[in-house]
Coordinates of C-alpha atoms and ligand atoms in Angstrom, one line a residue:
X1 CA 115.4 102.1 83.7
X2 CA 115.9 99.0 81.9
X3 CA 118.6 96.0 83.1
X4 CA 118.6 92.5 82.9
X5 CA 116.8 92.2 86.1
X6 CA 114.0 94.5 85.2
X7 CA 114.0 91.9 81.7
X8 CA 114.3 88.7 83.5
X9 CA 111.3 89.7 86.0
X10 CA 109.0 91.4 84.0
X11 CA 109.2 94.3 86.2
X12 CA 109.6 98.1 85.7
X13 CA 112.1 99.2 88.4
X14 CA 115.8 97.3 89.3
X15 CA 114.9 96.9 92.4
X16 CA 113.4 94.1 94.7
X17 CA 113.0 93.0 98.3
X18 CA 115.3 90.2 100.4
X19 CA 113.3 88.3 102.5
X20 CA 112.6 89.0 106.0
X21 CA 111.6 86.7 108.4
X22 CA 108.1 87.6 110.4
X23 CA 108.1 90.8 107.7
X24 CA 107.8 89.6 104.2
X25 CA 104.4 89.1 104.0
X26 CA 101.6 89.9 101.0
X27 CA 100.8 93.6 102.0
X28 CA 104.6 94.9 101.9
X29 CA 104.9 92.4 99.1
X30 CA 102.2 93.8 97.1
X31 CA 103.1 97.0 97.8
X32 CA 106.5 97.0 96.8
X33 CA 105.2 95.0 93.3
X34 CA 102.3 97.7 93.0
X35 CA 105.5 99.9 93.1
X36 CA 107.6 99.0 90.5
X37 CA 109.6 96.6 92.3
X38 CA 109.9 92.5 92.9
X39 CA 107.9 92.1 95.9
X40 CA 108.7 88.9 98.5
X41 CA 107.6 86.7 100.5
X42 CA 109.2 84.8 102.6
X43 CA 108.1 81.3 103.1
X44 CA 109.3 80.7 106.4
X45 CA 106.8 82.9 107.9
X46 CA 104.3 79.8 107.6
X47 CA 104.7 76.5 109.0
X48 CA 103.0 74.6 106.9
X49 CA 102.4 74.9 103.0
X50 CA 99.1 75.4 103.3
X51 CA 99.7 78.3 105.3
X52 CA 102.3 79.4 102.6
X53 CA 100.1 78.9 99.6
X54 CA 97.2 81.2 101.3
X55 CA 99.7 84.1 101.7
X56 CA 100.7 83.7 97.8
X57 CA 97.2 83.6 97.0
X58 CA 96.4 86.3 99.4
X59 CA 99.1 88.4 97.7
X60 CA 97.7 88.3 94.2
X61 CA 95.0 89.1 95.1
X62 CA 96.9 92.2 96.2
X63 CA 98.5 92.8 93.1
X64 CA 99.0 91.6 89.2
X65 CA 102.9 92.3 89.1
X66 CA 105.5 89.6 89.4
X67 CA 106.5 89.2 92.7
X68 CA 109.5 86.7 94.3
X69 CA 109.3 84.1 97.2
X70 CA 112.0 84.0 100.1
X71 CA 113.4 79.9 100.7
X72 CA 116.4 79.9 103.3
X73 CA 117.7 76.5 103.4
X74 CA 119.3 76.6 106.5
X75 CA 119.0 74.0 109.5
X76 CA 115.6 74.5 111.4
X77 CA 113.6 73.3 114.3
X78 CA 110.7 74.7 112.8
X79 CA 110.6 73.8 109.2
X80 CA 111.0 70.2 108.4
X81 CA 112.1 68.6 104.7
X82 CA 108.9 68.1 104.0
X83 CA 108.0 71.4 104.0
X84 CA 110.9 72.9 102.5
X85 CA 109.7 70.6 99.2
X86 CA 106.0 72.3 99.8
X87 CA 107.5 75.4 99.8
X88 CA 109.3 75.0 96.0
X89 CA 106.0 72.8 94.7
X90 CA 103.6 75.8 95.7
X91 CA 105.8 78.6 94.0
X92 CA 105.8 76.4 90.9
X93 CA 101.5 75.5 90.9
X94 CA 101.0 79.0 91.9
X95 CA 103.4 80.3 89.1
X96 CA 105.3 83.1 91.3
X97 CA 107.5 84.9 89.5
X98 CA 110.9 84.4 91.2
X99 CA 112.2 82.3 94.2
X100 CA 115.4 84.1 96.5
X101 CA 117.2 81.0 97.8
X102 CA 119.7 81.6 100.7
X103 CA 121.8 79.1 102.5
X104 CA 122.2 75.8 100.9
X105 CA 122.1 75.5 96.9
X106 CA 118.8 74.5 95.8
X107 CA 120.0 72.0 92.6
X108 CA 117.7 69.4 93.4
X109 CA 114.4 72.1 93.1
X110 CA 115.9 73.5 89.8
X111 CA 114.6 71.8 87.1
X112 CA 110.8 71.2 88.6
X113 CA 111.2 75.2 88.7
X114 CA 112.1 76.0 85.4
X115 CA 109.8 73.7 83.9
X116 CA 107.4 75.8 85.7
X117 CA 108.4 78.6 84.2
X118 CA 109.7 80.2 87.3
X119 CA 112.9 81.9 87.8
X120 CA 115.5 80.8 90.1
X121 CA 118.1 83.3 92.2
X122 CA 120.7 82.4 95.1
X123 CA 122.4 84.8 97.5
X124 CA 125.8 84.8 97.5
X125 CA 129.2 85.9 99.6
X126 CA 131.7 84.9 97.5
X127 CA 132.7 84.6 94.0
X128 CA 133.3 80.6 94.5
X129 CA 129.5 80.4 95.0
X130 CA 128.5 82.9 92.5
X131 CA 130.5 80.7 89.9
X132 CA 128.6 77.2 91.3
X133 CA 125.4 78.6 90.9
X134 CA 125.9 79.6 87.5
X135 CA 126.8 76.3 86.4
X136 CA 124.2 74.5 88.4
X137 CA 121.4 76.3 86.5
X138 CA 120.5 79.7 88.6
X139 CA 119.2 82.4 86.4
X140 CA 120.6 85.3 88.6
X141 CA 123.0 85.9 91.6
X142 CA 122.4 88.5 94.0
X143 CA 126.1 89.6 95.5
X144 CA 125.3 90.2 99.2
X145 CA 128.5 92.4 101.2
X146 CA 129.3 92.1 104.8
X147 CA 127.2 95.5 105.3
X148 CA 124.1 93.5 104.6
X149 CA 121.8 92.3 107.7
X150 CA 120.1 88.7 108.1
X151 CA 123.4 86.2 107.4
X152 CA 126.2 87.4 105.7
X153 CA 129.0 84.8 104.6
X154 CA 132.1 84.7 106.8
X155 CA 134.4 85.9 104.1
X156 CA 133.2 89.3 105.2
X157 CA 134.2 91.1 101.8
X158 CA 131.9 94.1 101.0
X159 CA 129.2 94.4 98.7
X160 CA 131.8 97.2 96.8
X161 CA 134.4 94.7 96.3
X162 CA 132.1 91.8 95.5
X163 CA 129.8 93.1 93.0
X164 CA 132.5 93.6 90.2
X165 CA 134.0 90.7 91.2
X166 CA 131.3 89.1 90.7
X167 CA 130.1 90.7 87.5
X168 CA 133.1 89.9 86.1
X169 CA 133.1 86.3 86.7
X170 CA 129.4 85.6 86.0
X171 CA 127.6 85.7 82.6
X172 CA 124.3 85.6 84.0
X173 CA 122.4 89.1 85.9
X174 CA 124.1 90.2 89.0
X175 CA 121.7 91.7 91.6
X176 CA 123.3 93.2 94.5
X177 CA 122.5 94.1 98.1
X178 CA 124.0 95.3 101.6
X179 CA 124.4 98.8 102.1
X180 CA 122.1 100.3 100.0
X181 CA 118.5 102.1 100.6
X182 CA 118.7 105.1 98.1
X183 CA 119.1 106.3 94.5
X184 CA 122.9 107.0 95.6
X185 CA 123.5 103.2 96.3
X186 CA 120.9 102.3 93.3
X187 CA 123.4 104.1 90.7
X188 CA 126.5 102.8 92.4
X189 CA 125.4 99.4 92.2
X190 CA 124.8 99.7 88.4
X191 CA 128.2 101.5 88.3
X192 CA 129.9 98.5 89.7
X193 CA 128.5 96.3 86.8
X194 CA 125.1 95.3 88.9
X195 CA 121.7 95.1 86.9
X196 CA 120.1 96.3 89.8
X197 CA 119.7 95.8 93.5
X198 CA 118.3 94.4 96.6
X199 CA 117.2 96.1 99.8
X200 CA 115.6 95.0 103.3
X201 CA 116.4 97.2 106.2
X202 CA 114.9 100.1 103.6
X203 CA 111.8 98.5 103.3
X204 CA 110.9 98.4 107.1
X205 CA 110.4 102.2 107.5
X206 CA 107.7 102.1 105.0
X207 CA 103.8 102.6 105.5
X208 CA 103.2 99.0 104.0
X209 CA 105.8 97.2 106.4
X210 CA 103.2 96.0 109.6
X211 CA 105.6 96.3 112.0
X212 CA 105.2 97.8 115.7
X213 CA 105.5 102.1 115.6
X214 CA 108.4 101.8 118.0
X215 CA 110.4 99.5 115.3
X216 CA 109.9 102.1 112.8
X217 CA 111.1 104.7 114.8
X218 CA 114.3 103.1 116.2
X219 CA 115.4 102.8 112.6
X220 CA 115.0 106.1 111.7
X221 CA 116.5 106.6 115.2
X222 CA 120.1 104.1 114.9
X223 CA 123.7 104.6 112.7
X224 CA 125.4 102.8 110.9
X225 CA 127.7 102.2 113.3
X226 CA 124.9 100.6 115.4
X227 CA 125.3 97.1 114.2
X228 CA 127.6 94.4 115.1
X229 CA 127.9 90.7 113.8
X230 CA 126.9 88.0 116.7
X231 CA 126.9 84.0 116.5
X232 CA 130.2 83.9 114.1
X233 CA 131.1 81.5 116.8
X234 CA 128.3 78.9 115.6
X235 CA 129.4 79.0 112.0
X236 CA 125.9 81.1 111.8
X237 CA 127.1 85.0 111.2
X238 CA 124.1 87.1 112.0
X239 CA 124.3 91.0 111.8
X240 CA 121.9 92.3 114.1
X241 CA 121.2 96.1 115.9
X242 CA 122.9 96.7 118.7
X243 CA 121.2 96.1 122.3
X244 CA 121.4 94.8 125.6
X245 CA 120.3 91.3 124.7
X246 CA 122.6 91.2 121.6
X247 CA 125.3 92.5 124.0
X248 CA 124.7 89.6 126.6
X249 CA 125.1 87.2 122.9
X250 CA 128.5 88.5 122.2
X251 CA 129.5 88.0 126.1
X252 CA 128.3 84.2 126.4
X253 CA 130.3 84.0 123.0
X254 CA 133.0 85.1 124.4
X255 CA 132.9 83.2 127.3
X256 CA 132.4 80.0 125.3
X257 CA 129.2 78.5 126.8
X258 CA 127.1 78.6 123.3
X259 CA 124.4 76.4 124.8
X260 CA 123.0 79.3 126.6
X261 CA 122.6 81.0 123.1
X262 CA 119.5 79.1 121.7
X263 CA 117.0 80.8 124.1
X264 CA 118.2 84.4 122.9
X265 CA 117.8 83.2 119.3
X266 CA 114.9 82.1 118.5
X267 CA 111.7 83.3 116.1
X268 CA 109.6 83.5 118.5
X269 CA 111.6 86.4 120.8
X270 CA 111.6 87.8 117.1
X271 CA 108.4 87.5 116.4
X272 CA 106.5 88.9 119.2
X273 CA 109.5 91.8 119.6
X274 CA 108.6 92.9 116.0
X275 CA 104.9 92.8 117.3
X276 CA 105.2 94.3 120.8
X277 CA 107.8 97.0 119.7
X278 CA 109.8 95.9 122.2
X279 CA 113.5 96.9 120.8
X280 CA 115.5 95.5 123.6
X281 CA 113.5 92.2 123.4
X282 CA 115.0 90.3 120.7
X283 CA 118.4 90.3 118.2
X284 CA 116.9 92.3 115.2
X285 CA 118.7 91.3 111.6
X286 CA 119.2 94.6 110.1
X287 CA 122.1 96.0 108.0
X288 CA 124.1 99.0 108.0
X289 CA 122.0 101.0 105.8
X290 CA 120.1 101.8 109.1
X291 CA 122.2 104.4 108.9
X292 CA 121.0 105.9 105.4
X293 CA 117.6 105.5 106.5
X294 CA 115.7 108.6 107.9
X295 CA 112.0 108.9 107.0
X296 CA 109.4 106.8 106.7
X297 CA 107.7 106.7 103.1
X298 CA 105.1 104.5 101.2
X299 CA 107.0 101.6 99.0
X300 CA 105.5 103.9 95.7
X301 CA 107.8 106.8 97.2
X302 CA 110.7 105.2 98.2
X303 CA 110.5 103.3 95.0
X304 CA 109.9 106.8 92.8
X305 CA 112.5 108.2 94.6
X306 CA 115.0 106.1 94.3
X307 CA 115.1 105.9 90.6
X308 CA 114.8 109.6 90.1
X309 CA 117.8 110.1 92.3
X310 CA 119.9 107.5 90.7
X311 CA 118.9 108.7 87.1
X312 CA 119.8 111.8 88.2
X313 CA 123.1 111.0 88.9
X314 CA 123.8 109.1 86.1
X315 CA 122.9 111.7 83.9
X316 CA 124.9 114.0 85.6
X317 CA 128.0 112.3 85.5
X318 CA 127.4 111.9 81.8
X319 CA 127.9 115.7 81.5
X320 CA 131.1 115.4 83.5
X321 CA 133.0 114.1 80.3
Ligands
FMN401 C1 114.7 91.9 109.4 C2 115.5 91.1 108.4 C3 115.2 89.7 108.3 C4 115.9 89.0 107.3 N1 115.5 87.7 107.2 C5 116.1 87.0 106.1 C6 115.6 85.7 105.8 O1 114.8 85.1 106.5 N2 116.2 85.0 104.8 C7 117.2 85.6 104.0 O2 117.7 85.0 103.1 N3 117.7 86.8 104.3 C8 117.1 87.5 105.3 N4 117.5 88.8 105.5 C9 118.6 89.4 104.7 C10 118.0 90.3 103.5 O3 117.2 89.5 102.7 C11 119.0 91.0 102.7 O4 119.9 90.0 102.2 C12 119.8 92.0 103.5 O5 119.1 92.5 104.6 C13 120.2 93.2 102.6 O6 120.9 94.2 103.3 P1 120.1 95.5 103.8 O7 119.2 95.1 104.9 O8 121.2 96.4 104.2 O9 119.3 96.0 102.6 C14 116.9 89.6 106.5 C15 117.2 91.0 106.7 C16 116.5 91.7 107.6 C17 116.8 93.2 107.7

């Protein structure tokens, strides 16, 4: 199955992983690289670039496909400027394939990153921002729709709407994501004009994902129905599973007092509830294709799979005509 992404990567399969806080780290990264796919890593797992440029190093050791590196510029307590700029100089020394930027747009990082030879990809909500990364330099766009989990953009159009909006306005590959976690949402994407996708929630019930049993089964356990957008009223729109403390979120919105939010938000309660297993102890990001997900499989599997299925139906549709 050959696209534009699978070119621009170097990698055999459409298909990579968004980053994931406290998840994204070099055995699922590997793994989903070993697979076919763009492994990821995402940087804010490590508080320092040294830490950072140990997992890289850790990770290809793990494998010798491309892989991609998660930067969310948003505002942190955690992560200062400094490290933000370690972040973007380690990808370039260490050569990664790819960098996933989310948040901000990264213009000042793009030419150090090119000159590196590295390619450079910003997820998007909206057409406006598809457009402004394609002039500022991007090599790709991933189109991300309301359905997706971690931080979808308050326009709240979905990814079936955006993505040929989007690849209609945009010359350069359009990877999309939100709602998909099978060969089903695979061929649709490239229906809609996509040269492949992105998937997180997916890659959480798989062998290679270290989280906590208990996570793994309450995913194959939830709906799609089972998630609900929280913190719109902070200008920071988080879709997260459904829960008594994400419950008590949406009630202190509601009642206006958002001072009383930051101790229910924070990595840490993420961290350790992704460790513990603990699934009423935190505000888990995940998207609505919880609902499409139902077994647990190794990233070679799921990756297999997927394309099978999604050739499958492409073929068949063929023969409709
Ligand atoms: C547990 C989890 C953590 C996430 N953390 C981040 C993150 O740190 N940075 C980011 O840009 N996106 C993050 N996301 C969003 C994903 O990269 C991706 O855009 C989205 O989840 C795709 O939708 P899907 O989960 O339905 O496949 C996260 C998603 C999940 C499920």
């Amino acid at each position: 199955m050959q696209t534009k992404m699978t070119e621009l990567f170097g990698i055999k399969y459409p298909i990579m992983c968004g980053g994931m806080l406290w998840l994204c780290k070099p055995d699922l990264c590997a793994a989903i690289s070993n697979a076919g796919g763009l492994g990821n890593i995402t940087a804010a797992n490590y508080d320092s670039g040294k830490e950072f440029r140990e997992a890289v190093r850790i990770t290809k050791n793990l494998t010798d496909r491309p892989f991609s590196v998660n930067i969310t510029l948003m505002p942190s307590f955690r992560i200062s400027q400094q490290t933000y700029d370690q972040y973007f100089q380690i990808c370039c020394e260490e050569k990664v394939a790819a960098i996933e930027v989310s948040g901000k747009p990264a213009q000042e990082y793009i030419g150090m990153v090119h000159e590196a030879g590295v390619k450079i990809m910003h997820k998007v909500g909206a057409v406006r921002h598809a457009v402004n990364c394609e002039k500022l330099g991007y090599d790709a766009v991933i189109a991300a729709g309301i359905e997706e989990g971690g931080h979808p953009l308050n326009d709240d159009v979905s990814t079936m709407v955006l993505t040929p909006r989007i690849a209609d306005t945009v010359k350069i590959p359009v990877i999309t994501t939100g709602g998909i976690a099978d060969g089903r949402g695979l061929a649709a994407a490239l229906a809609l004009g996509a040269d492949g996708v992105m998937m997180a929630t997916r890659f959480i019930a798989t062998h290679e994902c270290l989280v906590h049993p208990n996570i793994k089964d309450e995913i194959l356990k939830r709906q799609e129905n089972e998630t609900t957008l929280i913190t719109k009223s902070i200008g920071m729109q988080g879709r997260a599973l459904k829960n008594a403390l994400v419950e008590e979120i949406l009630n202190i919105e509601k009642n206006g007092d958002t001072s009383k939010l930051w101790p229910l938000l924070t990595g840490q309660r993420v961290k350790e509830a992704w460790q513990t297993g603990d699934v009423s102890a935190a505000a888990f990001y995940v998207g609505q294709s919880i609902g499409l997900v139902n077994n647990v499989l190794s990233c070679a599997q799921l990756l297999d799979g997927m394309v099978e299925q999604a050739a499958q139906i492409l073929r068949n549709n063929q023969e409709m005509f």
